[in-house]
XYZ file of C-alpha atoms in Angstrom:
403
model
C -0.046 0.007 -0.008
C 1.493 3.388 -1.003
C 0.581 6.993 -0.523
C -0.448 7.153 -4.207
C -3.009 4.485 -3.693
C -4.666 6.572 -0.970
C -4.535 9.563 -3.142
C -6.278 7.970 -6.119
C -9.481 8.333 -4.157
C -10.792 11.654 -5.799
C -12.939 12.752 -2.975
C -10.373 12.041 -0.357
C -7.832 14.157 -2.302
C -10.373 17.087 -2.488
C -11.186 16.723 1.123
C -7.520 16.590 1.985
C -6.783 19.763 0.112
C -9.882 21.614 1.709
C -8.901 20.637 5.137
C -5.253 21.917 4.720
C -6.622 25.259 3.473
C -9.175 25.614 6.342
C -6.574 24.576 8.901
C -4.105 27.333 7.823
C -6.737 29.892 8.783
C -7.833 28.094 11.859
C -4.461 27.503 13.349
C -3.231 30.925 12.390
C -6.212 32.275 14.362
C -5.540 30.134 17.267
C -2.030 31.540 17.470
C -3.340 34.994 16.905
C -5.892 34.604 19.682
C -3.279 33.690 22.315
C -0.985 36.603 21.278
C -3.813 39.025 20.864
C -5.262 38.346 24.366
C -1.750 38.587 25.918
C -1.163 41.833 23.996
C -4.426 43.300 25.206
C -4.099 42.252 28.927
C -0.381 41.336 29.591
C -1.773 38.517 31.717
C -0.779 34.826 31.218
C -3.818 33.882 33.425
C -6.169 35.803 31.152
C -4.564 34.248 28.144
C -5.400 30.906 29.635
C -9.027 31.837 29.171
C -8.626 31.158 25.419
C -8.114 27.489 26.447
C -10.981 27.670 28.926
C -13.297 28.874 26.128
C -12.328 25.962 23.966
C -12.766 23.527 26.899
C -16.220 24.736 27.740
C -17.602 24.354 24.245
C -15.875 21.014 23.661
C -17.075 19.364 26.907
C -20.540 20.724 26.746
C -21.461 20.209 23.025
C -19.205 17.382 21.725
C -21.669 14.614 22.549
C -24.286 16.348 20.691
C -22.081 16.974 17.651
C -21.289 13.250 17.574
C -24.937 12.301 17.707
C -25.759 14.638 14.791
C -22.796 13.323 12.765
C -24.406 9.868 12.840
C -27.866 11.217 12.140
C -27.316 13.813 9.448
C -25.453 14.009 6.170
C -21.897 14.478 7.458
C -20.954 16.654 4.418
C -23.852 19.072 4.922
C -23.130 19.211 8.716
C -19.463 20.172 7.902
C -20.543 22.879 5.612
C -22.994 24.344 8.218
C -20.333 24.288 10.953
C -17.689 26.001 8.617
C -20.306 28.624 7.687
C -20.880 29.435 11.264
C -17.117 29.784 11.976
C -16.742 31.985 8.779
C -19.268 34.466 10.307
C -17.510 34.559 13.536
C -14.055 35.094 12.053
C -15.390 37.864 9.766
C -16.949 39.632 12.776
C -13.813 39.426 14.883
C -11.770 40.707 11.847
C -14.050 43.694 11.613
C -13.887 44.542 15.352
C -10.159 44.222 15.396
C -9.362 46.167 12.252
C -11.683 48.954 13.244
C -10.031 49.220 16.725
C -13.039 48.291 18.696
C -11.956 44.845 19.856
C -11.658 43.926 23.614
C -10.037 40.814 25.186
C -13.388 39.357 26.200
C -14.664 39.533 22.608
C -11.589 37.534 21.391
C -12.388 34.918 24.094
C -16.034 34.927 23.027
C -15.110 34.346 19.473
C -13.118 31.293 20.648
C -16.188 29.837 22.425
C -18.405 30.316 19.255
C -15.692 28.933 16.812
C -14.966 25.960 19.075
C -18.784 25.360 19.447
C -18.964 25.199 15.591
C -15.930 22.815 15.591
C -17.580 20.393 18.072
C -20.097 19.775 15.234
C -17.392 19.884 12.580
C -14.736 17.582 14.093
C -16.806 14.452 14.745
C -18.217 14.578 11.178
C -14.835 15.326 9.806
C -13.122 12.369 11.347
C -16.112 10.032 10.710
C -16.185 11.019 7.053
C -12.747 9.584 6.316
C -13.818 5.813 6.132
C -16.407 6.901 3.567
C -13.716 8.295 1.341
C -11.209 5.369 1.251
C -11.417 1.516 1.566
C -11.143 0.060 5.084
C -7.560 -1.122 4.414
C -6.521 2.452 3.756
C -7.875 4.127 6.801
C -4.727 4.187 8.778
C -2.768 5.408 5.834
C -5.405 8.156 5.069
C -5.194 9.362 8.729
C -1.391 9.175 8.592
C -1.380 11.473 5.504
C -4.175 13.813 6.849
C -2.522 14.462 10.114
C 0.802 15.655 8.749
C -1.067 17.620 6.028
C -2.916 19.351 8.944
C 0.482 19.877 10.459
C 1.578 21.567 7.276
C -1.265 23.971 7.803
C -0.472 24.376 11.406
C 3.062 25.230 10.444
C 2.060 27.789 7.868
C -0.829 29.246 10.025
C 1.286 30.533 12.952
C 4.058 31.731 10.621
C 1.385 33.557 8.693
C -0.065 34.875 11.859
C 3.260 36.205 13.099
C 3.783 37.903 9.790
C 0.332 39.417 9.533
C 0.437 40.557 13.117
C 3.618 42.421 12.480
C 2.405 44.017 9.262
C -1.198 44.918 10.191
C -2.229 43.279 13.615
C -4.334 40.223 14.321
C -7.334 41.499 12.391
C -5.754 40.595 8.951
C -5.210 37.017 10.299
C -8.879 36.798 11.218
C -9.976 37.895 7.760
C -7.751 35.279 6.074
C -9.307 32.748 8.339
C -12.835 33.710 7.279
C -11.854 33.261 3.626
C -10.332 29.738 4.231
C -13.598 28.644 5.852
C -15.348 29.762 2.669
C -13.024 27.583 0.578
C -13.665 24.459 2.497
C -17.398 24.987 2.147
C -16.925 25.248 -1.635
C -14.799 22.139 -1.652
C -17.339 20.085 0.212
C -19.912 21.185 -2.197
C -18.295 19.434 -5.225
C -17.594 16.184 -3.388
C -19.549 13.021 -4.088
C -20.356 11.095 -1.003
C -23.276 8.967 -0.320
C -25.228 9.605 2.926
C -24.630 6.839 5.482
C -27.387 4.221 5.791
C -29.331 4.400 8.954
C -27.835 2.216 11.644
C -30.416 0.195 13.519
C -33.261 1.511 15.514
C -33.839 5.236 15.442
C -33.234 6.666 18.987
C -33.660 10.057 20.574
C -30.672 12.332 20.570
C -30.106 11.607 24.236
C -30.498 7.908 23.540
C -27.930 8.047 20.624
C -25.489 9.811 22.951
C -25.941 7.147 25.590
C -25.450 4.459 23.061
C -22.166 5.932 22.095
C -21.130 6.189 25.695
C -21.987 2.513 26.286
C -19.989 1.381 23.197
C -16.882 3.068 24.540
C -17.461 1.507 27.997
C -17.131 -1.938 26.546
C -14.058 -1.071 24.372
C -11.143 -0.988 26.758
C -8.733 0.210 24.050
C -10.737 3.233 23.212
C -11.419 4.561 26.712
C -7.837 3.824 27.899
C -6.539 5.710 24.811
C -8.786 8.521 25.972
C -7.468 8.395 29.480
C -3.911 8.399 28.195
C -4.541 11.399 25.906
C -6.314 13.505 28.546
C -3.851 12.828 31.446
C -0.740 13.475 29.278
C -2.068 16.602 27.620
C -3.635 18.396 30.702
C -0.345 18.877 32.409
C 1.935 19.675 29.594
C -0.050 22.267 27.717
C 2.592 24.592 26.161
C 0.644 26.756 23.801
C -0.646 29.066 26.390
C 2.975 29.762 27.554
C 4.380 30.489 24.143
C 3.536 34.248 24.040
C 5.173 34.752 27.433
C 8.155 32.630 26.522
C 8.638 34.527 23.188
C 8.055 38.052 24.585
C 9.357 38.015 28.237
C 11.986 34.996 28.338
C 13.489 34.825 24.813
C 12.678 38.483 23.818
C 11.867 37.825 20.158
C 8.451 39.527 19.672
C 5.479 38.612 17.523
C 7.667 37.235 14.493
C 9.626 35.071 16.786
C 6.444 33.924 18.382
C 5.047 32.973 15.006
C 8.207 30.829 14.333
C 8.019 29.287 17.801
C 4.371 28.418 17.380
C 4.950 26.841 13.998
C 7.880 24.721 15.234
C 5.910 21.862 16.521
C 4.268 21.419 13.176
C 7.545 21.538 11.385
C 8.714 18.709 13.675
C 5.638 16.800 12.831
C 6.186 17.213 9.138
C 9.794 15.962 9.455
C 8.470 12.978 11.160
C 5.860 12.141 8.515
C 7.684 9.401 6.853
C 8.294 7.613 10.129
C 4.750 8.071 11.174
C 3.385 6.799 7.981
C 5.589 3.694 8.000
C 4.845 2.934 11.601
C 0.934 2.838 11.156
C 1.418 1.005 7.843
C 3.980 -1.773 8.883
C 4.573 -1.830 12.818
C 3.022 -4.520 14.853
C 4.214 -2.737 18.031
C 2.177 0.470 17.765
C 1.159 0.475 21.392
C 4.783 0.437 22.581
C 5.681 3.294 20.140
C 2.642 5.198 21.356
C 3.830 5.071 24.934
C 7.401 5.868 23.981
C 6.224 8.871 21.938
C 4.129 10.144 24.922
C 7.094 9.991 27.340
C 9.415 11.747 24.853
C 6.836 14.392 24.497
C 7.288 15.221 28.162
C 11.034 15.205 27.630
C 10.789 17.670 24.829
C 8.661 19.991 26.944
C 11.412 20.003 29.609
C 13.918 20.984 27.002
C 11.607 23.791 25.677
C 11.223 25.132 29.310
C 15.018 25.338 29.808
C 16.234 26.274 26.315
C 19.089 28.810 26.768
C 18.634 30.284 23.250
C 15.849 31.071 21.024
C 16.840 28.507 18.300
C 17.353 25.871 20.940
C 13.677 26.515 21.977
C 12.561 26.099 18.309
C 14.265 22.823 18.077
C 12.730 21.579 21.365
C 9.325 22.712 20.165
C 9.960 20.753 16.827
C 10.648 17.633 18.825
C 7.370 18.237 20.673
C 5.562 18.108 17.386
C 7.296 15.008 16.132
C 6.417 13.039 19.249
C 2.848 14.378 19.249
C 2.340 13.529 15.584
C 3.383 9.911 16.206
C 1.130 9.499 19.345
C -1.829 11.261 17.755
C -1.771 9.319 14.522
C -1.683 5.938 16.341
C -4.527 6.860 18.714
C -6.763 8.354 16.052
C -6.316 5.439 13.654
C -6.960 3.015 16.508
C -10.364 4.751 17.374
C -11.554 4.813 13.805
C -10.584 1.239 13.008
C -12.108 -0.127 16.195
C -15.542 1.685 15.629
C -18.283 0.697 13.205
C -19.470 3.402 10.850
C -23.036 3.805 12.251
C -21.715 4.882 15.619
C -18.463 6.492 14.446
C -19.553 10.074 14.929
C -20.546 9.691 18.549
C -17.434 7.788 19.449
C -15.303 10.292 17.678
C -17.097 13.036 19.573
C -16.379 11.468 22.926
C -12.805 10.934 21.849
C -12.247 14.639 20.964
C -13.373 15.554 24.469
C -10.062 14.155 25.541
C -7.957 14.760 22.417
C -9.013 18.451 22.108
C -10.477 19.071 25.552
C -7.197 17.904 27.313
C -5.057 20.661 25.893
C -7.773 23.226 26.261
C -8.110 22.385 30.040
C -4.380 22.219 30.268
C -4.234 25.945 29.005
C -6.325 26.861 31.832
C -4.536 24.946 34.510
C -0.989 25.672 33.197
C -1.919 29.361 32.413
C -3.107 29.890 35.983
C -0.083 28.139 37.526
C 2.328 29.986 35.231
C 0.597 33.300 36.589
C 1.846 32.333 40.078
C 5.311 30.733 39.288
C 6.178 31.901 35.775
C 6.208 30.094 32.476
C 9.497 28.188 32.882
C 8.573 26.647 36.179
C 4.990 25.885 35.056
C 6.208 24.029 31.816
C 8.830 22.270 33.952
C 6.429 20.838 36.420
C 3.880 19.983 33.661
C 6.472 18.201 31.469
C 6.576 15.305 34.089
C 2.945 14.542 33.378
C 3.319 12.661 30.104
C 6.428 10.880 31.349
C 4.842 9.583 34.458
C 1.625 8.725 32.669
C 3.386 6.750 29.934
C 5.382 4.885 32.591
C 2.184 3.801 34.384
C 0.502 2.718 31.186
C 3.553 0.618 30.275
C 3.430 -1.250 33.433
C -0.278 -1.458 34.149
C -2.222 -1.220 30.800
C -1.368 -4.173 28.596
C -4.281 -3.564 26.227
C -2.550 -0.317 25.148
C 0.978 -1.516 25.385
C 0.145 -4.695 23.185
C -1.862 -2.876 20.634
C -0.758 -3.979 17.082
C -2.605 -1.579 14.753
C -5.124 -4.054 13.350
């Protein structure tokens, strides 16, 4: 099986390109949000509210988003969610460019955008098995993840440049345009609506069914626990503005490069990640090793003596995260039948995306008391200790083979 075989699927290729374009705007805006709030308030703790806004929307709305992804046409649901995000980005761009924006409005925009994403993400992940044969699901995810990393690399770099040239408002305007592009791409894709799966339940009944499925699938709920516990304590995004401005003294352009470095590391690791999910029968062991090395990389970032040392450490963070994330995401998609995939994906995103968002709050508040270096130092031990515990006590994760 080669990369070309996966890319022969027309609709997957279109989807792949659209997601990359949309993610450029989205990830650039996330970087701009953190910097913008820190610029407006000078407070790391307040900057952590960006993560809090994401966490609230994710934890409250994700189950509903998953239920709808299994009941509605996933492509149309994606288009609607992207349309809502487009309106929010355009409004924030107008407020910023006209000089009327306040920090609370930036945080409010994060709530609304993340709320739209809670309906977007389950449908987005659950759509992949409809675009490629089952045997290519792992490879498709292994290609899609680094492609998003490419966007995440370009996005923060673009944000740093646009902030320097014209402020965050221009980044928000670009974000609105990329949402519009993905809406258009989804419109020309040919995807059959999924067949109804079994008895039609109420929305709450559908959510409960998804929760029951996860409860009886030890691999899935233990991967969720691993993801959540590892990412809450080592959230580094919220600290990057303070590290760039106050510790490394490199300003907004340097911040853009530092924010993009994890994605550069993920891209450099693409070949290894792809081959691992394609060929390795020890994916569980690789997953736990990558989780532990993620913590080690966070330690290196916290104590980097020079700016470029910090960039390298952030790149290692991205490489380790790409390996662990791809294995976890592929395992969940492979282990879940299509008729319930949206709900399971939604519950999983509560840990995969909610963990870092909650971590932004916890680590941001802690850094407000002890400073960014000490906060990241303490938090970096989280993934290391969690991976060690799973290695010794969770054989279902350690022995996962990828099939």
